């Protein structure tokens, strides 16, 4: 538990009533169902919220780093305007794997001079986490990379206990937000009761063998046969990247209006699993072979960027596993490399 946390208790009905109150003045995005699909989207009433988690295709990354984003507008009289479209927003019910994903994006987009578009959106958001008591489905492997626990990257964490929630407000934004709700005081034993239940739910779920040493293990297995075995089925569709909460590569394109009097510079998600990703002038391609692309993608998660962020950059959400028509999973690859028998 975060030592700065204020521990509160709230009933489910008061939680939902508080969200309805907040909706009068804020945009709220939450887990909801539209056209029979569960997704994170903006809601207009608390009755639209799904409190029980069902895996979503896209993660909450899309609220800070959208698939398409206009970053500059310009006109033929030479006027150039940087565009930042950020407004206050509440993200409600974000699970630990996705909070860990946002934490990695926070570090990546704050790097160097910082990305003003991402950082402005992030600054205006309040993140309300919802802790998990057990694995959400057979494709998720958050416990393999210890991403089933979130220690930071949120403003408030909710932990369900029967018909109430334990609330930990860990930031000033979170404490301010909780003033909208009818809560009572809680204490450390409420948090511990939840954590005991959670430990039971994840009993027998163990992290990857040598998790902390994965960068060295991956580097030492550069030529492991798993790269041929797994990549031979890859369709180079890029779906695994499109759904990943921690992938942050993008391309930038200029789109001129038909009048040629104005235009927009747009950034769009890009995917290193696409054969075009590493194409350069002269018809050269740095990663022409799909084996090299799979190696690159998985090494970014467990080697190159893991060294930079000090934690696995795959949060084990399972989205790429669900999306892949060729049944390729980072978990299988790491287990084969580390001779881990699983679970
Ligand atoms: S690599 Fe797959 S399991 Fe890992 S964070 Fe990305 S989508 Fe989730
Ligand atoms: S989703 Fe599967 S088939 Fe498509 S690029 Fe990724 S690993 Fe290859």
PDB file of N, CA, C and O and ligand atoms in Angstrom, residues 230-231 233-241 273-274 294 297 320 323-329, ligand 2:
ATOM      1  N   UNK A 230       8.221 -19.658 -34.016  1.00  0.00           N
ATOM      2  CA  UNK A 230       7.028 -18.820 -33.821  1.00  0.00           C
ATOM      3  C   UNK A 230       6.775 -17.906 -35.028  1.00  0.00           C
ATOM      4  O   UNK A 230       5.642 -17.732 -35.444  1.00  0.00           O
ATOM      5  N   UNK A 231       7.845 -17.324 -35.580  1.00  0.00           N
ATOM      6  CA  UNK A 231       7.628 -16.360 -36.675  1.00  0.00           C
ATOM      7  C   UNK A 231       7.153 -17.046 -37.952  1.00  0.00           C
ATOM      8  O   UNK A 231       6.562 -16.403 -38.814  1.00  0.00           O
ATOM      9  N   UNK A 233       4.694 -18.744 -38.414  1.00  0.00           N
ATOM     10  CA  UNK A 233       3.220 -18.638 -38.534  1.00  0.00           C
ATOM     11  C   UNK A 233       2.752 -17.190 -38.668  1.00  0.00           C
ATOM     12  O   UNK A 233       1.588 -16.942 -38.936  1.00  0.00           O
ATOM     13  N   UNK A 234       3.641 -16.227 -38.444  1.00  0.00           N
ATOM     14  CA  UNK A 234       3.225 -14.818 -38.374  1.00  0.00           C
ATOM     15  C   UNK A 234       2.704 -14.335 -39.731  1.00  0.00           C
ATOM     16  O   UNK A 234       3.299 -14.601 -40.771  1.00  0.00           O
ATOM     17  N   UNK A 235       1.600 -13.607 -39.686  1.00  0.00           N
ATOM     18  CA  UNK A 235       0.962 -13.092 -40.913  1.00  0.00           C
ATOM     19  C   UNK A 235       1.379 -11.646 -41.197  1.00  0.00           C
ATOM     20  O   UNK A 235       0.888 -11.031 -42.131  1.00  0.00           O
ATOM     21  N   UNK A 236       2.227 -11.087 -40.341  1.00  0.00           N
ATOM     22  CA  UNK A 236       2.675  -9.680 -40.474  1.00  0.00           C
ATOM     23  C   UNK A 236       1.485  -8.716 -40.568  1.00  0.00           C
ATOM     24  O   UNK A 236       1.525  -7.753 -41.319  1.00  0.00           O
ATOM     25  N   UNK A 237       0.448  -9.004 -39.796  1.00  0.00           N
ATOM     26  CA  UNK A 237      -0.762  -8.165 -39.858  1.00  0.00           C
ATOM     27  C   UNK A 237      -0.658  -6.943 -38.956  1.00  0.00           C
ATOM     28  O   UNK A 237      -1.389  -5.969 -39.140  1.00  0.00           O
ATOM     29  N   UNK A 238       0.197  -6.995 -37.932  1.00  0.00           N
ATOM     30  CA  UNK A 238       0.369  -5.858 -37.024  1.00  0.00           C
ATOM     31  C   UNK A 238      -0.692  -5.750 -35.943  1.00  0.00           C
ATOM     32  O   UNK A 238      -0.671  -4.812 -35.135  1.00  0.00           O
ATOM     33  N   UNK A 239      -1.632  -6.704 -35.881  1.00  0.00           N
ATOM     34  CA  UNK A 239      -2.713  -6.616 -34.876  1.00  0.00           C
ATOM     35  C   UNK A 239      -2.162  -6.596 -33.453  1.00  0.00           C
ATOM     36  O   UNK A 239      -2.676  -5.892 -32.580  1.00  0.00           O
ATOM     37  N   UNK A 240      -1.103  -7.376 -33.224  1.00  0.00           N
ATOM     38  CA  UNK A 240      -0.520  -7.464 -31.874  1.00  0.00           C
ATOM     39  C   UNK A 240      -0.074  -6.085 -31.390  1.00  0.00           C
ATOM     40  O   UNK A 240      -0.209  -5.753 -30.209  1.00  0.00           O
ATOM     41  N   UNK A 241       0.451  -5.277 -32.303  1.00  0.00           N
ATOM     42  CA  UNK A 241       0.942  -3.947 -31.927  1.00  0.00           C
ATOM     43  C   UNK A 241      -0.239  -2.999 -31.709  1.00  0.00           C
ATOM     44  O   UNK A 241      -0.235  -2.191 -30.775  1.00  0.00           O
ATOM     45  N   UNK A 273       5.663  -4.717 -36.580  1.00  0.00           N
ATOM     46  CA  UNK A 273       5.456  -6.051 -37.158  1.00  0.00           C
ATOM     47  C   UNK A 273       5.036  -5.959 -38.625  1.00  0.00           C
ATOM     48  O   UNK A 273       4.938  -6.978 -39.308  1.00  0.00           O
ATOM     49  N   UNK A 274       4.769  -4.742 -39.117  1.00  0.00           N
ATOM     50  CA  UNK A 274       4.443  -4.575 -40.541  1.00  0.00           C
ATOM     51  C   UNK A 274       5.745  -4.524 -41.340  1.00  0.00           C
ATOM     52  O   UNK A 274       6.715  -3.890 -40.912  1.00  0.00           O
ATOM     53  N   UNK A 294       9.617 -10.112 -35.353  1.00  0.00           N
ATOM     54  CA  UNK A 294       9.127 -10.705 -34.096  1.00  0.00           C
ATOM     55  C   UNK A 294      10.211 -10.587 -33.017  1.00  0.00           C
ATOM     56  O   UNK A 294       9.918 -10.237 -31.861  1.00  0.00           O
ATOM     57  N   UNK A 297      10.213  -6.990 -31.770  1.00  0.00           N
ATOM     58  CA  UNK A 297       9.049  -6.650 -30.923  1.00  0.00           C
ATOM     59  C   UNK A 297       9.189  -7.254 -29.516  1.00  0.00           C
ATOM     60  O   UNK A 297       9.022  -6.563 -28.507  1.00  0.00           O
ATOM     61  N   UNK A 320      -2.567  -9.005 -27.163  1.00  0.00           N
ATOM     62  CA  UNK A 320      -1.953  -9.473 -28.421  1.00  0.00           C
ATOM     63  C   UNK A 320      -2.241 -10.955 -28.635  1.00  0.00           C
ATOM     64  O   UNK A 320      -2.374 -11.399 -29.774  1.00  0.00           O
ATOM     65  N   UNK A 323      -5.657 -11.214 -30.019  1.00  0.00           N
ATOM     66  CA  UNK A 323      -5.784 -10.638 -31.369  1.00  0.00           C
ATOM     67  C   UNK A 323      -5.071 -11.460 -32.436  1.00  0.00           C
ATOM     68  O   UNK A 323      -5.380 -11.334 -33.616  1.00  0.00           O
ATOM     69  N   UNK A 324      -4.117 -12.293 -32.048  1.00  0.00           N
ATOM     70  CA  UNK A 324      -3.254 -12.951 -33.037  1.00  0.00           C
ATOM     71  C   UNK A 324      -3.918 -14.189 -33.643  1.00  0.00           C
ATOM     72  O   UNK A 324      -4.203 -15.153 -32.938  1.00  0.00           O
ATOM     73  N   UNK A 325      -4.117 -14.153 -34.943  1.00  0.00           N
ATOM     74  CA  UNK A 325      -4.744 -15.291 -35.631  1.00  0.00           C
ATOM     75  C   UNK A 325      -3.764 -16.455 -35.758  1.00  0.00           C
ATOM     76  O   UNK A 325      -4.155 -17.567 -36.091  1.00  0.00           O
ATOM     77  N   UNK A 326      -2.482 -16.193 -35.540  1.00  0.00           N
ATOM     78  CA  UNK A 326      -1.464 -17.237 -35.694  1.00  0.00           C
ATOM     79  C   UNK A 326      -1.055 -17.848 -34.351  1.00  0.00           C
ATOM     80  O   UNK A 326      -0.105 -18.647 -34.287  1.00  0.00           O
ATOM     81  N   UNK A 327      -1.772 -17.451 -33.284  1.00  0.00           N
ATOM     82  CA  UNK A 327      -1.520 -18.049 -31.971  1.00  0.00           C
ATOM     83  C   UNK A 327      -0.073 -17.837 -31.500  1.00  0.00           C
ATOM     84  O   UNK A 327       0.586 -18.761 -31.035  1.00  0.00           O
ATOM     85  N   UNK A 328       0.404 -16.599 -31.645  1.00  0.00           N
ATOM     86  CA  UNK A 328       1.759 -16.264 -31.188  1.00  0.00           C
ATOM     87  C   UNK A 328       1.625 -15.468 -29.891  1.00  0.00           C
ATOM     88  O   UNK A 328       0.872 -14.495 -29.836  1.00  0.00           O
ATOM     89  N   UNK A 329       2.336 -15.897 -28.860  1.00  0.00           N
ATOM     90  CA  UNK A 329       2.202 -15.272 -27.544  1.00  0.00           C
ATOM     91  C   UNK A 329       3.569 -14.940 -26.950  1.00  0.00           C
ATOM     92  O   UNK A 329       4.465 -15.795 -26.949  1.00  0.00           O
TER      93      UNK A 329
HETATM   94  S1  LIG B   2      -0.918 -10.465 -34.537  1.00  0.00           S
HETATM   95 FE1  LIG B   2       0.176 -12.410 -34.774  1.00  0.00          FE
HETATM   96  S2  LIG B   2       0.160 -12.776 -36.979  1.00  0.00           S
HETATM   97 FE2  LIG B   2      -0.270 -10.591 -36.709  1.00  0.00          FE
HETATM   98  S3  LIG B   2       1.755  -9.588 -36.785  1.00  0.00           S
HETATM   99 FE3  LIG B   2       1.313 -10.006 -34.626  1.00  0.00          FE
HETATM  100  S4  LIG B   2       2.338 -11.976 -34.220  1.00  0.00           S
HETATM  101 FE4  LIG B   2       2.145 -11.773 -36.476  1.00  0.00          FE
END
